[in-house]
mmCIF file of C-alpha atoms in Angstrom:
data_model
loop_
_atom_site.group_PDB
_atom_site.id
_atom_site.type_symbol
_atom_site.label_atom_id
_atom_site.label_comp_id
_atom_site.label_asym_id
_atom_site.label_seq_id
_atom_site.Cartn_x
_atom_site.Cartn_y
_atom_site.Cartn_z
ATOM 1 C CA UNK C 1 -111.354 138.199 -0.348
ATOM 2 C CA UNK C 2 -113.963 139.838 2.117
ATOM 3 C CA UNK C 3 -113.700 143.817 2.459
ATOM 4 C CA UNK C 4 -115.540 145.445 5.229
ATOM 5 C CA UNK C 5 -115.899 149.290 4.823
ATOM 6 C CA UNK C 6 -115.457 151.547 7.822
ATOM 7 C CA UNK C 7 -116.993 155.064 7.513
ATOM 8 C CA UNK C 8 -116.230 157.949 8.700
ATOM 9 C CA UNK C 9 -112.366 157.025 9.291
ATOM 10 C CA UNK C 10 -111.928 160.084 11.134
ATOM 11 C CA UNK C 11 -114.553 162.138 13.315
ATOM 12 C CA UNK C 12 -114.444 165.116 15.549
ATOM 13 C CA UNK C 13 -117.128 166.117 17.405
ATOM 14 C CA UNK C 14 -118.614 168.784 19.819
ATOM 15 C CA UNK C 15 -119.927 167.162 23.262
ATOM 16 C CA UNK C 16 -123.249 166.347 23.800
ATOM 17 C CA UNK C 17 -123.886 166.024 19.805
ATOM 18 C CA UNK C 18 -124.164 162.359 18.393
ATOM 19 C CA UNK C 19 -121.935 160.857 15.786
ATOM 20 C CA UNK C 20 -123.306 157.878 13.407
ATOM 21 C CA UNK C 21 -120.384 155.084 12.122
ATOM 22 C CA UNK C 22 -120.824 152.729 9.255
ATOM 23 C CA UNK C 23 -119.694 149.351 8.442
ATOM 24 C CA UNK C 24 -120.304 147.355 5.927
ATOM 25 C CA UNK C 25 -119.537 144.040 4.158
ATOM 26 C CA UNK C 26 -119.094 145.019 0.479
ATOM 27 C CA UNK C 27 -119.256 141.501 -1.060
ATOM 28 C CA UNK C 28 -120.891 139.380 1.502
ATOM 29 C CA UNK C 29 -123.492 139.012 3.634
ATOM 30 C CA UNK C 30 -122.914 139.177 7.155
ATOM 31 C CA UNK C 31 -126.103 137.960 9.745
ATOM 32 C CA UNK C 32 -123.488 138.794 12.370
ATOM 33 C CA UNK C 33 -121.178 141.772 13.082
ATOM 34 C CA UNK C 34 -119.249 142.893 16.007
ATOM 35 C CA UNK C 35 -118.259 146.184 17.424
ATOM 36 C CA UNK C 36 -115.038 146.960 19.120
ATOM 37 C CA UNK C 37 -113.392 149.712 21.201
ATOM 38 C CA UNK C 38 -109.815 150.193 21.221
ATOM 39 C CA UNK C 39 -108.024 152.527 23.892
ATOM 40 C CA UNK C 40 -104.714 153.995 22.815
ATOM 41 C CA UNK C 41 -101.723 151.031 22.441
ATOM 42 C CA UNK C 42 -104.358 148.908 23.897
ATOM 43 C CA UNK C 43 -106.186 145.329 22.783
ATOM 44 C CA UNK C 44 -109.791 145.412 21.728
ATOM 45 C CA UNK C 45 -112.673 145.298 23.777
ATOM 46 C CA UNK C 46 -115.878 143.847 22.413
ATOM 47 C CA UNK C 47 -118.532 146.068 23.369
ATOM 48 C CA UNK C 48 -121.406 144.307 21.016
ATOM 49 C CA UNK C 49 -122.725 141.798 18.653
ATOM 50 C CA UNK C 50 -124.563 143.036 15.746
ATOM 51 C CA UNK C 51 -127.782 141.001 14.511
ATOM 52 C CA UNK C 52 -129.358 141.409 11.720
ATOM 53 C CA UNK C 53 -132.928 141.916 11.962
ATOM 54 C CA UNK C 54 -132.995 141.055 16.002
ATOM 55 C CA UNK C 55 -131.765 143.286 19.135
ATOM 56 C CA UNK C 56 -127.719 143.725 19.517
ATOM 57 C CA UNK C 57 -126.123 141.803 22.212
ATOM 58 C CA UNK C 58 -124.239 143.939 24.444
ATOM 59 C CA UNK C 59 -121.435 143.081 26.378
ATOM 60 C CA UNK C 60 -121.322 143.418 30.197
ATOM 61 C CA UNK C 61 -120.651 147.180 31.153
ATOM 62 C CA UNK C 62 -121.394 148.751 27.865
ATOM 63 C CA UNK C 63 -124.163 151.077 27.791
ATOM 64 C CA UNK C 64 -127.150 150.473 24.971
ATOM 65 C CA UNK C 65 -128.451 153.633 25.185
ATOM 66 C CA UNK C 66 -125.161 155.084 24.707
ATOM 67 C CA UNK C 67 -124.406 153.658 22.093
ATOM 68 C CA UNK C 68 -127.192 152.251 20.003
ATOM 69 C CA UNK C 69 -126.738 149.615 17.022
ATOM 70 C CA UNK C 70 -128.877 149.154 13.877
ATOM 71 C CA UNK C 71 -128.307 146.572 11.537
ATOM 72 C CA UNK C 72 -130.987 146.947 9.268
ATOM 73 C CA UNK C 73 -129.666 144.138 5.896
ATOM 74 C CA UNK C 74 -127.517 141.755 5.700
ATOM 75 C CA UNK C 75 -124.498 144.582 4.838
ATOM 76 C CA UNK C 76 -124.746 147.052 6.883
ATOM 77 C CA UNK C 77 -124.643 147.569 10.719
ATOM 78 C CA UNK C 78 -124.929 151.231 12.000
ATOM 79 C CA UNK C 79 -122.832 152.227 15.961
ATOM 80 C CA UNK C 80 -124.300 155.683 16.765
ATOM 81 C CA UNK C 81 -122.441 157.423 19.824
ATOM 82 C CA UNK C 82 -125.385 159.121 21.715
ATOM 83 C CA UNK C 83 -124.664 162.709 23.446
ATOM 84 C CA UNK C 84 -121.377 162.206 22.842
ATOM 85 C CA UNK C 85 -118.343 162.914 25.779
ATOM 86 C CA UNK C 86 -114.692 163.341 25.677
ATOM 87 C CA UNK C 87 -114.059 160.257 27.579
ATOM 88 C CA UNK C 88 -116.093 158.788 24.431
ATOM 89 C CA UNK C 89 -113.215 159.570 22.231
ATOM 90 C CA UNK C 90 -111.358 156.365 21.157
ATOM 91 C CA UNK C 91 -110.866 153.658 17.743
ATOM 92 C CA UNK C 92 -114.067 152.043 16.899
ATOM 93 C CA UNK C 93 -113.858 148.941 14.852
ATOM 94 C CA UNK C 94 -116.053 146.491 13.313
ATOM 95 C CA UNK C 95 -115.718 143.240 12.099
ATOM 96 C CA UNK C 96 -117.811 140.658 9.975
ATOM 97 C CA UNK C 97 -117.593 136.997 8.690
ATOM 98 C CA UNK C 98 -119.043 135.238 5.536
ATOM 99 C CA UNK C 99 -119.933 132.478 7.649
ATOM 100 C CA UNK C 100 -120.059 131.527 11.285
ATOM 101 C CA UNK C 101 -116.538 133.191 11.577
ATOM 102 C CA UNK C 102 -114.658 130.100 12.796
ATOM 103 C CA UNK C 103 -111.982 130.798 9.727
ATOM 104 C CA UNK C 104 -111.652 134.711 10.959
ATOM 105 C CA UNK C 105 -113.395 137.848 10.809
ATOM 106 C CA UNK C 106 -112.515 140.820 8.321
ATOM 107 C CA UNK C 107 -112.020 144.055 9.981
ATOM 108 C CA UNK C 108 -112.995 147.421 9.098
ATOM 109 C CA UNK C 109 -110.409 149.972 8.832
ATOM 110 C CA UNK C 110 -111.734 151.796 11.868
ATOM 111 C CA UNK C 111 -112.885 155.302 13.248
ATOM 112 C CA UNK C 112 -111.268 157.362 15.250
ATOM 113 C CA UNK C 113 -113.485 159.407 17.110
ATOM 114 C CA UNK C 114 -112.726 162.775 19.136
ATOM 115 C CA UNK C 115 -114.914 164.322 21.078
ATOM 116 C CA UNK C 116 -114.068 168.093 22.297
ATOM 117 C CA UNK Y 1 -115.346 135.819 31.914
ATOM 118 C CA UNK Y 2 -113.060 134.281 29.415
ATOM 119 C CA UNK Y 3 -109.336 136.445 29.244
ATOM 120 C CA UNK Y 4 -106.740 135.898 27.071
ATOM 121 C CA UNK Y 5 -103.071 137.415 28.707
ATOM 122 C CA UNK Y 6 -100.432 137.768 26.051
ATOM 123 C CA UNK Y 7 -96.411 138.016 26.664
ATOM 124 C CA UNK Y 8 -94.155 139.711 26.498
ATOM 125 C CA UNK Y 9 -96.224 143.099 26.180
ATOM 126 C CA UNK Y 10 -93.437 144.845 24.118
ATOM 127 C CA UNK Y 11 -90.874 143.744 22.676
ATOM 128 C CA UNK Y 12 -87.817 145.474 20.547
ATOM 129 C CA UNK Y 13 -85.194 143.456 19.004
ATOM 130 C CA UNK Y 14 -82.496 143.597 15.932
ATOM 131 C CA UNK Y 15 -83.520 142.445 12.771
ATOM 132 C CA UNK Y 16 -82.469 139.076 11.854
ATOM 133 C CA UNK Y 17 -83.804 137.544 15.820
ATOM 134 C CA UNK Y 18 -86.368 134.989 16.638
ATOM 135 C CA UNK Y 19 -89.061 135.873 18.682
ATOM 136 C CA UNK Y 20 -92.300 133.990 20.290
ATOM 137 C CA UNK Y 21 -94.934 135.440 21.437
ATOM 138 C CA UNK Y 22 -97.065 133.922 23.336
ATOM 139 C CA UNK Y 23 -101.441 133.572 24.113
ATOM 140 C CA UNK Y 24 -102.681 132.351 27.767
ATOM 141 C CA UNK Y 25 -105.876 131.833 28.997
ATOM 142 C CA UNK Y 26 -107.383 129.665 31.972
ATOM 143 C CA UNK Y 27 -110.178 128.701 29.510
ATOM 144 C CA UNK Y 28 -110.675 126.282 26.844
ATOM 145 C CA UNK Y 29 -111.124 127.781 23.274
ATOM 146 C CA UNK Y 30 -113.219 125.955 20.495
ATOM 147 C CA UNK Y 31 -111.004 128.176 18.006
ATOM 148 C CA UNK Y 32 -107.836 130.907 18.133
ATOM 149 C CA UNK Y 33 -106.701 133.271 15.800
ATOM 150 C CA UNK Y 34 -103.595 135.485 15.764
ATOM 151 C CA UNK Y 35 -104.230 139.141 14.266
ATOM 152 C CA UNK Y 36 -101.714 141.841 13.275
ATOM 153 C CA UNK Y 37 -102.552 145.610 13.519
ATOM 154 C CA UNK Y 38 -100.987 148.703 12.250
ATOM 155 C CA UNK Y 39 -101.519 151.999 13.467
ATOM 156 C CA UNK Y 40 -104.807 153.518 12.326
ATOM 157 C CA UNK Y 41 -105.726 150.289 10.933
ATOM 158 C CA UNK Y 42 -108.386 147.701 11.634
ATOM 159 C CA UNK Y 43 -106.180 143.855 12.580
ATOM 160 C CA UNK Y 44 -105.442 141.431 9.780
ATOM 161 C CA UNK Y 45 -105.881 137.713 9.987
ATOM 162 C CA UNK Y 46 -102.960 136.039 10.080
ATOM 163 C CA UNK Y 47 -103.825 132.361 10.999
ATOM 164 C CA UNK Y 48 -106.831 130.441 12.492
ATOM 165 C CA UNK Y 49 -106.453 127.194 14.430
ATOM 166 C CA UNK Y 50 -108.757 124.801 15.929
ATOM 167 C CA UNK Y 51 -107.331 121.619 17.017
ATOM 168 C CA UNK Y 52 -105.305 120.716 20.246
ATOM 169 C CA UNK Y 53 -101.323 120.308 18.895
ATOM 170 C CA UNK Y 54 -101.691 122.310 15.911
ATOM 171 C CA UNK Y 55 -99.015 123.930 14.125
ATOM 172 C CA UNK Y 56 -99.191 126.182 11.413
ATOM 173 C CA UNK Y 57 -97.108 127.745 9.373
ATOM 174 C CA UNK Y 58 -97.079 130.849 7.406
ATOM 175 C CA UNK Y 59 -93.708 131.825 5.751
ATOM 176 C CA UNK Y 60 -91.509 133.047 8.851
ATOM 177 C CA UNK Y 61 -94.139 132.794 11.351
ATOM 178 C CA UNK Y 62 -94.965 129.511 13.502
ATOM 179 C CA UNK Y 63 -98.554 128.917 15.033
ATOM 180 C CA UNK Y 64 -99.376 126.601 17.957
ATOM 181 C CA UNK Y 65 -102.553 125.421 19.857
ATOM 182 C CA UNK Y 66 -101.811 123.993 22.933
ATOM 183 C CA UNK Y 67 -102.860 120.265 24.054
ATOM 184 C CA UNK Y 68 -105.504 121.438 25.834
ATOM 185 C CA UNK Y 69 -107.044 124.699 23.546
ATOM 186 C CA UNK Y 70 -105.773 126.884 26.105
ATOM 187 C CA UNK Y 71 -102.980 128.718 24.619
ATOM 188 C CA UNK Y 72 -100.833 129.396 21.809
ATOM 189 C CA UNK Y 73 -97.872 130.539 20.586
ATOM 190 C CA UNK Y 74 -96.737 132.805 17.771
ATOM 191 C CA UNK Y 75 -92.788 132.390 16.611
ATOM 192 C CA UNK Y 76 -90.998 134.603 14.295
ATOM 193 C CA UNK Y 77 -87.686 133.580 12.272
ATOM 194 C CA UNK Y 78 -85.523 136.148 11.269
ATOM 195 C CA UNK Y 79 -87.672 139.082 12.172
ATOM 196 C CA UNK Y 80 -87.621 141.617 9.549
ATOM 197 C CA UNK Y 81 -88.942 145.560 10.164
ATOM 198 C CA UNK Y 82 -91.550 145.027 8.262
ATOM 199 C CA UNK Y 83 -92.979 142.492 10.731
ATOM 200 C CA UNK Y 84 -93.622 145.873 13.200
ATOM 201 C CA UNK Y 85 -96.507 145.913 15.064
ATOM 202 C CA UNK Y 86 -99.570 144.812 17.109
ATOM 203 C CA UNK Y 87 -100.241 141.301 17.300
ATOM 204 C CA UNK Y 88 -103.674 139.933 18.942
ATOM 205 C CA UNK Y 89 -104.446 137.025 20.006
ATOM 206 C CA UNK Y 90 -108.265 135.656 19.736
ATOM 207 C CA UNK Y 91 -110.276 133.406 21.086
ATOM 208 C CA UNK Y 92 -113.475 131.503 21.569
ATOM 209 C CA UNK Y 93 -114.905 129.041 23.072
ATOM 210 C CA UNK Y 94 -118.358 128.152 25.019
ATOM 211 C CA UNK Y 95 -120.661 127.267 21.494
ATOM 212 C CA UNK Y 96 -120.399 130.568 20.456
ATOM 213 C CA UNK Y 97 -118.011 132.194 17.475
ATOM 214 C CA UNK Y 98 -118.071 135.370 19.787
ATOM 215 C CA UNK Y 99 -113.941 136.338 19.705
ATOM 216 C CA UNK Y 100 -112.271 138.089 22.716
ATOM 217 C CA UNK Y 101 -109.005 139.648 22.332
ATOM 218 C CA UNK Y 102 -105.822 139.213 24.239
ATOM 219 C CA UNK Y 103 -104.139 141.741 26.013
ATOM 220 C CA UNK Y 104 -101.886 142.331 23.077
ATOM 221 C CA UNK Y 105 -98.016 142.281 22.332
ATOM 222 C CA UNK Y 106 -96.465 145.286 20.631
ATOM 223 C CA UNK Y 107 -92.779 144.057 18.426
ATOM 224 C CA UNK Y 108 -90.907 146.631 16.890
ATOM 225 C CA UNK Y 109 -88.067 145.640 14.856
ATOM 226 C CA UNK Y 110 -85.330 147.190 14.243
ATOM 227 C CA UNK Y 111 -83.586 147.648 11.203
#
């Protein structure tokens, strides 16, 4: 089945320094990937879509210079946490699908991120 | 703004109960999908559905779309602790395969 790599699974961090987090589709190709924010015992929020080769869509409330997306081929898709703050800290997740994802998405593993 | 409210939030019961969980939303979804997640871990697909009525089943675990692609329902049979966790509901809708989670519904079962 798909597998979508997560990397780093676990990052701390000083504040104001930026952090770079990895996913990637390891034996597909994925035009499309999302990015998602999880709060402690909490559901996902979507904070952006991922396009390959065009701009990220970001969701309403969700800063793009904060937190800038690259998705440079068809596997990979890069969330970098600019001048990163404690209130930053949190489970980052991303998720891709062989096709149009009607059938489901494949998740990453995730990244927890700490800021101090 | 499309929102998907899940109940109950939590929920702890013995093992051996039946459970439903259920997906609500004042929108109509083009497609749903239930998710479990473990601590640490990214969610796991568990089922997809698409049509109005539709009932799925996977083992111990019962799927439904409502009539009108609103909401859905997840039941469990004979809960085991191994069924433990997170469960998301996901939807979308509006032309676009853009998923938003539900609120979430935590089950712990006890052995």
């Amino acid at each position: 089945g798909a597998v979508v790599s997560q990397h780093p699974s676990r990052v701390i961090c000083k504040s104001g320094t930026s952090v770079k987090i990895e996913c990637r589709s390891l034996d597909f190709q994925a035009t499309t990937m999302f990015w998602y924010r999880q709060f402690p015992k909490q559901s996902l929020m979507l904070m952006a879509t991922s396009n390959e080769g065009s701009k990220a869509t970001y969701e309403q409330g969700v800063e793009k210079d904060k937190f800038l997306i690259n998705h440079a081929s068809l596997t990979l898709s890069t969330l970098t946490v600019t001048s990163a703050h404690p209130e930053d800290s949190s489970f980052y997740i991303c998720s891709a699908s062989e096709g149009q994802g009607g059938y489901g998405y494949t998740f990453g593993s995730g990244t927890r991120l700490t800021v101090v | 703004t499309q929102l998907l409210e899940q109940s109950p939030q939590f929920l702890s019961i013995q093992e051996g109960e039946n459970l439903t969980v259920y997906c609500n939303s004042s929108s109509v979804f083009s497609s749903l999908q239930w998710y479990r997640q473990e601590p640490g871990e990214g969610p796991v697909l568990l089922v997809t559905v698409v049509t109005g009525g539709e009932v799925k089943k996977l083992k111990r675990l019962t799927f439904q779309f409502g009539d009108a692609r609103k909401d859905s329902s997840l039941h469990i049979t004979a809960a085991q602790p191994g069924d433990t966790g997170l469960y998301l509901c996901a939807g979308a809708g509006g032309g676009t395969y853009k998923y938003i989670f539900g609120t979430g519904t935590r089950l712990k079962v006890l052995a």
